[in-house]
Structures are given as C-alpha cells and as structure tokens.
Short mmCIF file of C-alpha atoms in Angstrom, two decimals:
data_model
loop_
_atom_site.label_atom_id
_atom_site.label_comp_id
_atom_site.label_asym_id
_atom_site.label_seq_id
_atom_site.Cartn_x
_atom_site.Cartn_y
_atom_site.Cartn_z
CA UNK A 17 0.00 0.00 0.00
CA UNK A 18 1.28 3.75 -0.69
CA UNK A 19 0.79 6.29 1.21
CA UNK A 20 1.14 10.48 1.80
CA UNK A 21 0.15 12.06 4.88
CA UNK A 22 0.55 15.95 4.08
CA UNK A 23 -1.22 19.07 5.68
CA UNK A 24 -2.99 19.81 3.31
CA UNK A 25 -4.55 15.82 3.14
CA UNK A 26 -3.85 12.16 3.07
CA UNK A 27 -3.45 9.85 -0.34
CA UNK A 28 -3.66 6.55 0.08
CA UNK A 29 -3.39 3.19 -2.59
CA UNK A 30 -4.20 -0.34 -1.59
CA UNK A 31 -3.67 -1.39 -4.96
CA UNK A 32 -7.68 -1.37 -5.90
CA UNK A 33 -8.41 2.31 -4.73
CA UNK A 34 -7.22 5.36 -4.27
CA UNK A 35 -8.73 7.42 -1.02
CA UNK A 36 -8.91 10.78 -1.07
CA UNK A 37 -9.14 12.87 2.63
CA UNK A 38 -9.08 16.50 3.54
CA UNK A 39 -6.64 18.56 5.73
CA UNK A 40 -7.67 20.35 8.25
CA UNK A 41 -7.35 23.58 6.36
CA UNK A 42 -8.46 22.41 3.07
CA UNK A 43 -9.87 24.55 0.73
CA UNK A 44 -14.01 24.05 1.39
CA UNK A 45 -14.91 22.63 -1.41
CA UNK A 46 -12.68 20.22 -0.60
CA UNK A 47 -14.14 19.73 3.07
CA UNK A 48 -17.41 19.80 2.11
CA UNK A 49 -16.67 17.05 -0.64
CA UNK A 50 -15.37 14.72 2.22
CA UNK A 51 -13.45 11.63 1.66
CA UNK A 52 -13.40 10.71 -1.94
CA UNK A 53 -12.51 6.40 -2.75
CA UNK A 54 -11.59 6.41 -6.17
CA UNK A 55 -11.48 3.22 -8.46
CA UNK A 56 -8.37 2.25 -10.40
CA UNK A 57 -10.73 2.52 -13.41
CA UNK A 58 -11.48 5.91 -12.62
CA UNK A 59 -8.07 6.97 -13.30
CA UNK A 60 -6.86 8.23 -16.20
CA UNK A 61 -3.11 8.98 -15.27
CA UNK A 62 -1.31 10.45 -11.86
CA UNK A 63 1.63 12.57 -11.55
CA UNK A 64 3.90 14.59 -9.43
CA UNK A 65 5.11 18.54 -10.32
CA UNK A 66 8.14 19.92 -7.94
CA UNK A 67 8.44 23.30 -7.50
CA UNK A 68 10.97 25.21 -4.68
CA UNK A 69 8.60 23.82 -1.65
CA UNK A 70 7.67 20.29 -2.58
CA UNK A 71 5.19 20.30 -5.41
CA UNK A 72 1.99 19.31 -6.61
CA UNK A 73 0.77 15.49 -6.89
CA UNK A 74 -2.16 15.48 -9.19
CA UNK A 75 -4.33 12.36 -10.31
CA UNK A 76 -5.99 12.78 -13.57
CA UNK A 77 -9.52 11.10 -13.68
CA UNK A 78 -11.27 9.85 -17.08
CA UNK A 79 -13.51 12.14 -18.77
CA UNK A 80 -16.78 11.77 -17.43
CA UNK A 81 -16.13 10.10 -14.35
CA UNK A 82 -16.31 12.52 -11.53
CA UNK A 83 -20.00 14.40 -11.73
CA UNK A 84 -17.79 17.37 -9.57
CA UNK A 85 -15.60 17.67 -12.64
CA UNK A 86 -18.29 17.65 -15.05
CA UNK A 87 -20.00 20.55 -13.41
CA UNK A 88 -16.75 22.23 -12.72
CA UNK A 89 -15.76 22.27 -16.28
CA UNK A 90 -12.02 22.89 -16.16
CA UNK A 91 -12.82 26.06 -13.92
CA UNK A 92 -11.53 24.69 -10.52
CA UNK A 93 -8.36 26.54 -8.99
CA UNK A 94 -5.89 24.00 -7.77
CA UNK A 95 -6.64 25.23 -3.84
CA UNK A 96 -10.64 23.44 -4.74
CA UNK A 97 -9.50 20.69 -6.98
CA UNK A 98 -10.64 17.08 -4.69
CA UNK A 99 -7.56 15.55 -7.14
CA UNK A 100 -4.51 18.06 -6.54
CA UNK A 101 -2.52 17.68 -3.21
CA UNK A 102 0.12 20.11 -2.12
CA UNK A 103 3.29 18.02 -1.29
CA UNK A 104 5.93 19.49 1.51
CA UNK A 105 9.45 19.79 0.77
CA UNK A 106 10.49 16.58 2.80
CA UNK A 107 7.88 14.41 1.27
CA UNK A 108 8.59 14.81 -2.59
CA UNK A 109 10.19 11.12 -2.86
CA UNK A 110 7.07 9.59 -1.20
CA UNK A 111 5.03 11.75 -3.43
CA UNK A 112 7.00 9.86 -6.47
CA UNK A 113 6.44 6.53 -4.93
CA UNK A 114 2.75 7.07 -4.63
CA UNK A 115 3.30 7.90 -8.63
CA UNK A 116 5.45 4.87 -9.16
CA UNK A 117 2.41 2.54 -7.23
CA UNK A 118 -0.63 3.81 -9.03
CA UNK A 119 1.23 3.71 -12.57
CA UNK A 120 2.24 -0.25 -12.17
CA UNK A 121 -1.32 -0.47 -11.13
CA UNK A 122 -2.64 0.94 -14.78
CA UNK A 123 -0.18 -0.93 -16.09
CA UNK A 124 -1.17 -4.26 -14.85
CA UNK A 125 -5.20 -3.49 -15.33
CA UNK A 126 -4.57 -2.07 -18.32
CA UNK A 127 -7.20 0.80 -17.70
CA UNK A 128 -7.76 2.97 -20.94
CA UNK A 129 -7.01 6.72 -20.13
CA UNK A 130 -10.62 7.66 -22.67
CA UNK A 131 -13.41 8.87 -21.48
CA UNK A 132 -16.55 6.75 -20.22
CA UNK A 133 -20.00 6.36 -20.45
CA UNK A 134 -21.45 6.32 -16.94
CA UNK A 135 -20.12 8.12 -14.00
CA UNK A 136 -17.97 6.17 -11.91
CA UNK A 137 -17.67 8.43 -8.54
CA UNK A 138 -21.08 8.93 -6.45
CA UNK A 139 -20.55 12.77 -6.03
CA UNK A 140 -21.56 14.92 -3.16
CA UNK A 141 -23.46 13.73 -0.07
CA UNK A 142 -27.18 14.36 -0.25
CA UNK A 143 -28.58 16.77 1.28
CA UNK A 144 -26.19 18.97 -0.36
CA UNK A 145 -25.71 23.10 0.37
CA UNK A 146 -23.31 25.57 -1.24
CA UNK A 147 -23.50 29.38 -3.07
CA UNK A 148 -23.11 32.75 -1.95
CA UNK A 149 -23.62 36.28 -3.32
CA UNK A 150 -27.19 36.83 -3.46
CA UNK A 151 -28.46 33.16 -1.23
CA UNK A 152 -27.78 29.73 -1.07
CA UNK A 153 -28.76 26.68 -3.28
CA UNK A 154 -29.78 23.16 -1.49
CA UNK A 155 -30.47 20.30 -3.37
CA UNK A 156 -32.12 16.98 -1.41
CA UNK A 157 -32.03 14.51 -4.35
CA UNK A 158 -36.14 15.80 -5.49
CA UNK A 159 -36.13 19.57 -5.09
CA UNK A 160 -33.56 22.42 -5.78
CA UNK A 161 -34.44 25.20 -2.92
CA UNK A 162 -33.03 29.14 -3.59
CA UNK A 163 -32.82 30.84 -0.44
CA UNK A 164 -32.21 34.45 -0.64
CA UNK A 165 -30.38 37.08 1.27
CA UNK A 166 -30.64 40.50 2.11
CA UNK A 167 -28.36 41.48 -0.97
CA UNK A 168 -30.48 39.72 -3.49
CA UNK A 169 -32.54 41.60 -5.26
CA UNK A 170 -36.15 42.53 -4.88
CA UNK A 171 -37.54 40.58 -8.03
CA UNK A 172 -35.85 37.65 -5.98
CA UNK A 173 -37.38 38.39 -2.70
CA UNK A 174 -40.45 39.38 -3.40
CA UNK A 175 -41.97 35.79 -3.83
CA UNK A 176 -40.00 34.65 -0.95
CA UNK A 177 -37.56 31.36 -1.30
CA UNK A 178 -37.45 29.24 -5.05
CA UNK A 179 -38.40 26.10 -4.96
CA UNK A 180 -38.71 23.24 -8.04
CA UNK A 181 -38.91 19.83 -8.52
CA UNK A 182 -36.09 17.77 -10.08
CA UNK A 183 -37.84 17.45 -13.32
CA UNK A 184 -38.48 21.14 -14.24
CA UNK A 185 -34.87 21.05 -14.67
CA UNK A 186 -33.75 21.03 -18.09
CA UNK A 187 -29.57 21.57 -16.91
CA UNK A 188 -27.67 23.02 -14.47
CA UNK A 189 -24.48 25.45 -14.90
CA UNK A 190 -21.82 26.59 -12.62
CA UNK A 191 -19.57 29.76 -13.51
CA UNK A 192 -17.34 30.84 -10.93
CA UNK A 193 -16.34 34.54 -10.10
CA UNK A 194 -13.15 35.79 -12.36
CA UNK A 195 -11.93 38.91 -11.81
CA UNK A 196 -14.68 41.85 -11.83
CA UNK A 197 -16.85 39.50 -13.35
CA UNK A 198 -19.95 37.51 -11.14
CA UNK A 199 -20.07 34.49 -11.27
CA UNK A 200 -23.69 31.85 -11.56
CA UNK A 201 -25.37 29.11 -10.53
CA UNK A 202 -27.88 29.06 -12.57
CA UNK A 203 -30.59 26.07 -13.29
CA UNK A 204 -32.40 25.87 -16.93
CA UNK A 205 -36.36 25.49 -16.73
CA UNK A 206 -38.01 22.72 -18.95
CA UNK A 207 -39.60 25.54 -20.64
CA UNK A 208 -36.74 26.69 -21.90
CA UNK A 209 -33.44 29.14 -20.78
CA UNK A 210 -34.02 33.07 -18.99
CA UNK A 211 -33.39 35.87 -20.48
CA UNK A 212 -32.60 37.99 -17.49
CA UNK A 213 -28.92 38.49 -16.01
CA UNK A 214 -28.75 35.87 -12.96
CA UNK A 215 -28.85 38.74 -10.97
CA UNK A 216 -32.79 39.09 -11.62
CA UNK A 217 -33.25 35.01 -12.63
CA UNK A 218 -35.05 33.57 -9.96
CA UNK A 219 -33.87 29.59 -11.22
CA UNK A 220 -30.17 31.49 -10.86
CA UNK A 221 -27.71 32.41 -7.90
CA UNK A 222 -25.08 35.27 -8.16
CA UNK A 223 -21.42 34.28 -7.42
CA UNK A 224 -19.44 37.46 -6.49
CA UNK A 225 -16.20 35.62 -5.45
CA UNK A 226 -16.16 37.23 -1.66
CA UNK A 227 -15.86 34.29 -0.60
CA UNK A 228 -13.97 30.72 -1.39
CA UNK A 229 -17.40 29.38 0.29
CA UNK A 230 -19.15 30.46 -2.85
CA UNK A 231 -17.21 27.27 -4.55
CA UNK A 232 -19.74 25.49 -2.85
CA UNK A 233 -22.46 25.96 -5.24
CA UNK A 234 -20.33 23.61 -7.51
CA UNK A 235 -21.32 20.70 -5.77
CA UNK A 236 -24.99 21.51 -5.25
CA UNK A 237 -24.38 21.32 -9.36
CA UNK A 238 -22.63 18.14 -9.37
CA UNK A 239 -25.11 16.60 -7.12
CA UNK A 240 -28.10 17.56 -9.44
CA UNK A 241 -26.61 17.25 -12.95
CA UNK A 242 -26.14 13.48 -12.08
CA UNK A 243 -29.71 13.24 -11.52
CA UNK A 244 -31.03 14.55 -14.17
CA UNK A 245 -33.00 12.80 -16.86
CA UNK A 246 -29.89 10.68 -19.77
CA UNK A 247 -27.32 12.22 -17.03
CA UNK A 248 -24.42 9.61 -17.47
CA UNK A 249 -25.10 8.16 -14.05
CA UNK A 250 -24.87 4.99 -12.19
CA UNK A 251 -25.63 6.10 -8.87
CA UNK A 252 -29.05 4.26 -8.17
CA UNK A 253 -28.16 1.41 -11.05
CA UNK A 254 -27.88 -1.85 -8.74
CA UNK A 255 -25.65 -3.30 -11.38
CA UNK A 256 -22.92 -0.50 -11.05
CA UNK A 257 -20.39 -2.97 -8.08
CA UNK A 258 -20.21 -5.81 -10.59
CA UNK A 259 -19.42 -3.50 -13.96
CA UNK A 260 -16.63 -2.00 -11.32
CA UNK A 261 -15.77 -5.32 -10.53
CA UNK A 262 -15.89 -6.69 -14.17
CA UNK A 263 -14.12 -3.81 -15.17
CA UNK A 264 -11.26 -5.05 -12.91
CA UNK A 265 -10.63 -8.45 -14.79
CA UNK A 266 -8.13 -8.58 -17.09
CA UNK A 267 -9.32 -7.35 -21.00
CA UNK A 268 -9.41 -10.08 -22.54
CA UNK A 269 -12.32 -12.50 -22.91
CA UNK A 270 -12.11 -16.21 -20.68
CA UNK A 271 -12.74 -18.11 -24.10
CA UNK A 272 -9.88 -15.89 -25.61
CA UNK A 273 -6.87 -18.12 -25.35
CA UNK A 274 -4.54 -15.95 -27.75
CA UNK A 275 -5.33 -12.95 -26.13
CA UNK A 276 -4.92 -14.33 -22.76
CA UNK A 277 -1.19 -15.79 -23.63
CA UNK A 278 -0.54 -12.25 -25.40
CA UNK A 279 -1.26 -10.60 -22.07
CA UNK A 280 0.98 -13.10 -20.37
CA UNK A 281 3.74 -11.95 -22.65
CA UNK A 282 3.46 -8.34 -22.18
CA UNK A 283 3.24 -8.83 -18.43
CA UNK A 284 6.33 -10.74 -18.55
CA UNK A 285 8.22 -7.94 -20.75
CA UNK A 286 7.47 -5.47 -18.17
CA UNK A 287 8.33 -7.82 -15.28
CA UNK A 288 11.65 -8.09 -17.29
CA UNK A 289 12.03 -4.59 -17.52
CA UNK A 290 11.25 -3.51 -14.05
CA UNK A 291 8.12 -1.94 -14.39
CA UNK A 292 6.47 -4.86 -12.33
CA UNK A 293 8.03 -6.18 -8.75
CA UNK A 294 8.19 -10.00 -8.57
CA UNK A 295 5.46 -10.07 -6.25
CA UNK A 296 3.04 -7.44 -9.05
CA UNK A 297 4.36 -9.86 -11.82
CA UNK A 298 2.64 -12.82 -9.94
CA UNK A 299 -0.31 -11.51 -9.08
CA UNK A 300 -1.14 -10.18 -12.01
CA UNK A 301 -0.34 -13.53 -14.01
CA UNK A 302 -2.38 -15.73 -11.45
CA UNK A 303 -5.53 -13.74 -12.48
CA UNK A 304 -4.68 -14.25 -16.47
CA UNK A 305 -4.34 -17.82 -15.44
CA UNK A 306 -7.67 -17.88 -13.99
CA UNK A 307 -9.14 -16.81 -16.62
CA UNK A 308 -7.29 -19.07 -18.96
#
C-alpha cells in the first residue's frame, strides 16, 4: 500500500483504490466534498510537479467520471480541486512513490485513459448546500431550494424562497467569479433558458467571489446534474459494483486463449524490464491464469 500524509490531506493506494481525505485547512470545497474512494478505473493517469517547496501530486480522472468535474468544467483553482494535493518539501520522494504505485497499477489493469459512459464516482453527499452572493442553493435529491439574502434583489425576494422539482430542470451550470466579473449558478427550466442576467433570474444564484465558500455551489451542481434525466449516471443502477468489478478483470475474454497468452507476454516484458516487482508480476499472471 502507498501512502502520503501531508497538511494539506492524506493519499492513500491499496492497490484497488485510491482514497482521497481533507486537511484540516483544506480549501471548502474540498471539506465539504469529504473523503473521496476512487477506483483504479477511474483513473486516467497520476503525476507529481516539484516546485521550490515540494510540489503538486495530481491524479488525472477519465472524462466523465467525476459528476464534480463535469459541473466544474475545467474552472476549478488548484486550492478546490478534490484531485490536486500540495506536497511538503520533505515528502517529494514519497510523493513519487505514490506515482510509481498507481502507474504499475494501470499498467497491470490495463485501464484505458478515454473517457466513459457512466459516471464512476457517487458525487456529493445528499442533502447537499453551497453558493453565496445573493443566497444559497440546497439540493435533497427531489427539489432544488433558492434561499435568498438581504443582498439579493427585490424581483428575488419578493416571492420569498425558489423552490422546483427535479424534473423542471432542463440543466444546471456553474460559472465561478473571475476577476470583476460575477459568477452563476444558474438552473435551466423545462420551458426553456431566462433571459434575465442571474442577478434578476429567480432559477439562478449570483457568485461574487467574496468568498472561497461560494465554490460550494459547484457541488450543489454536481449533485443535481447526475440526476437529471440521460445524465451519465450509475448512482441508483444496482448493477454498477459488478461493472466495477468486471471492469477489474483482465481485457481479454475467458474463451480468448490468444489474447490471454498475449497478455501473459506483455506482463512478462514489463516484469523483465522492471516496471512490475516479482510479487506485481505474480499476481497479475495468477488472475490471467484464472481466466485461462
């Protein structure tokens, strides 16, 4: 198993997962999130970038797999990313060893770094809270709730708190606050998109980037987008352990004996080479013979 305790969180790898906790101090996205156990064929690729206090150890997950991600759309600053984990100075060569251990791992289960089909991470906790600005968004897995503040505007508080069911909800987008700009949470009626700035859309929350709280409304996004009607998600699907568990067998088919001895090759070219340890190299070759 691997390992990295850091202030900022703890990584670990027992060879099938990869478990994710906050520091202390983490940013609160992050907290909010919680721990995060992430599949092997979740992952996509891992690595590790120095700089002049430690660096940065980063997994990179497989398009489509995390519903945070999906909402987040490449906007997350490292200090909110659930995936990024500031290393200290003194822990950079455990940091490469955690990089060496997942990699083998890829290796040997040959996961594909594409994207998938399905979401393979369950998201944020319901009930689920986050936003800022202008109110706060809740979301309890049937009914998206906008509570306003005193700074939201009067076409906002006039009819007192928003409330709609899950399926007048056509999509969900989060844009957070960059530079003088507001940013949104804003949720798309079935009857089609509003016209009005968010600060006046009462199906919208305004981000004014005050806070790092405001990050929260990312998950309130994450938690509904999976839920919504063809959402790539395998949340409820009772099938979803065994196609993680399938997923886990080697590629090839049981009745497949030429693929099966090809994989035994290759497994025994990186055993040769280094890649696997003697102990890796065996396990992994048990399971083709299994198969076999």
């Amino acid at each position: 198993m691997a390992e990295i305790i850091q202030r900022d969180g703890t990584w670990t790898f027992d060879g099938d997962t990869v478990r994710i906790v906050p520091g202390g101090k983490a940013h609160p996205v992050r907290q909010e999130l919680g721990e995060i156990a992430v599949p092997v064929q979740a992952v996509a690729g891992v690595s590790f970038e120095p700089d002049r206090k430690g660096g940065r150890l980063r997994l990179r997950l497989r398009g489509g797999a995390c519903p945070v991600l999906r909402a987040a759309d490449g906007r997350l600053k490292d200090g909110a990313d659930p995936y990024a984990l500031t290393v200290e100075k003194d822990r950079t060569g455990v940091a490469e060893y955690f990089v060496d251990e997942l990699r083998n791992a890829l290796l040997i289960e040959q996961v594909p770094d594409g994207p998938v089909d399905r979401f393979l991470l369950p998201g944020p906790a319901l009930p689920v809270s986050g936003g800022g600005g202008d109110g706060t968004a809740s979301f309890d897995g049937e009914s998206v709730r906008l509570t306003w503040n005193w700074k939201a505007e009067e076409s906002k508080t006039a009819g007192g708190p928003t409330t709609f069911p899950l399926p007048r909800i056509a999509g969900v987008r989060w844009m957070p606050s960059i530079g003088l700009e507001n940013g949104y949470l804003r949720f798309e009626p079935v009857e089609g998109p509003v016209s009005a700035p968010p600060k006046y859309d009462t199906y919208a929350l305004d981000l004014w980037g005050i806070s790092k709280k405001e990050h929260t409304a990312v998950l309130v996004a994450a938690a509904v987008l999976m839920r919504l009607p063809g959402a790539r998600a395998a949340l409820d699907a009772p099938e979803a352990p065994a196609a993680l568990t399938k997923a886990a067998e080697p590629a090839a088919p049981a009745g497949d004996h030429d693929a099966l001895l090809r994989r035994l090759r290759e497994l025994g070219e990186l055993h040769r080479a280094g890649v696997l340890t003697d102990e890796e190299f065996s396990t992994a070759k048990q399971a083709v013979l299994r198969s076999m």
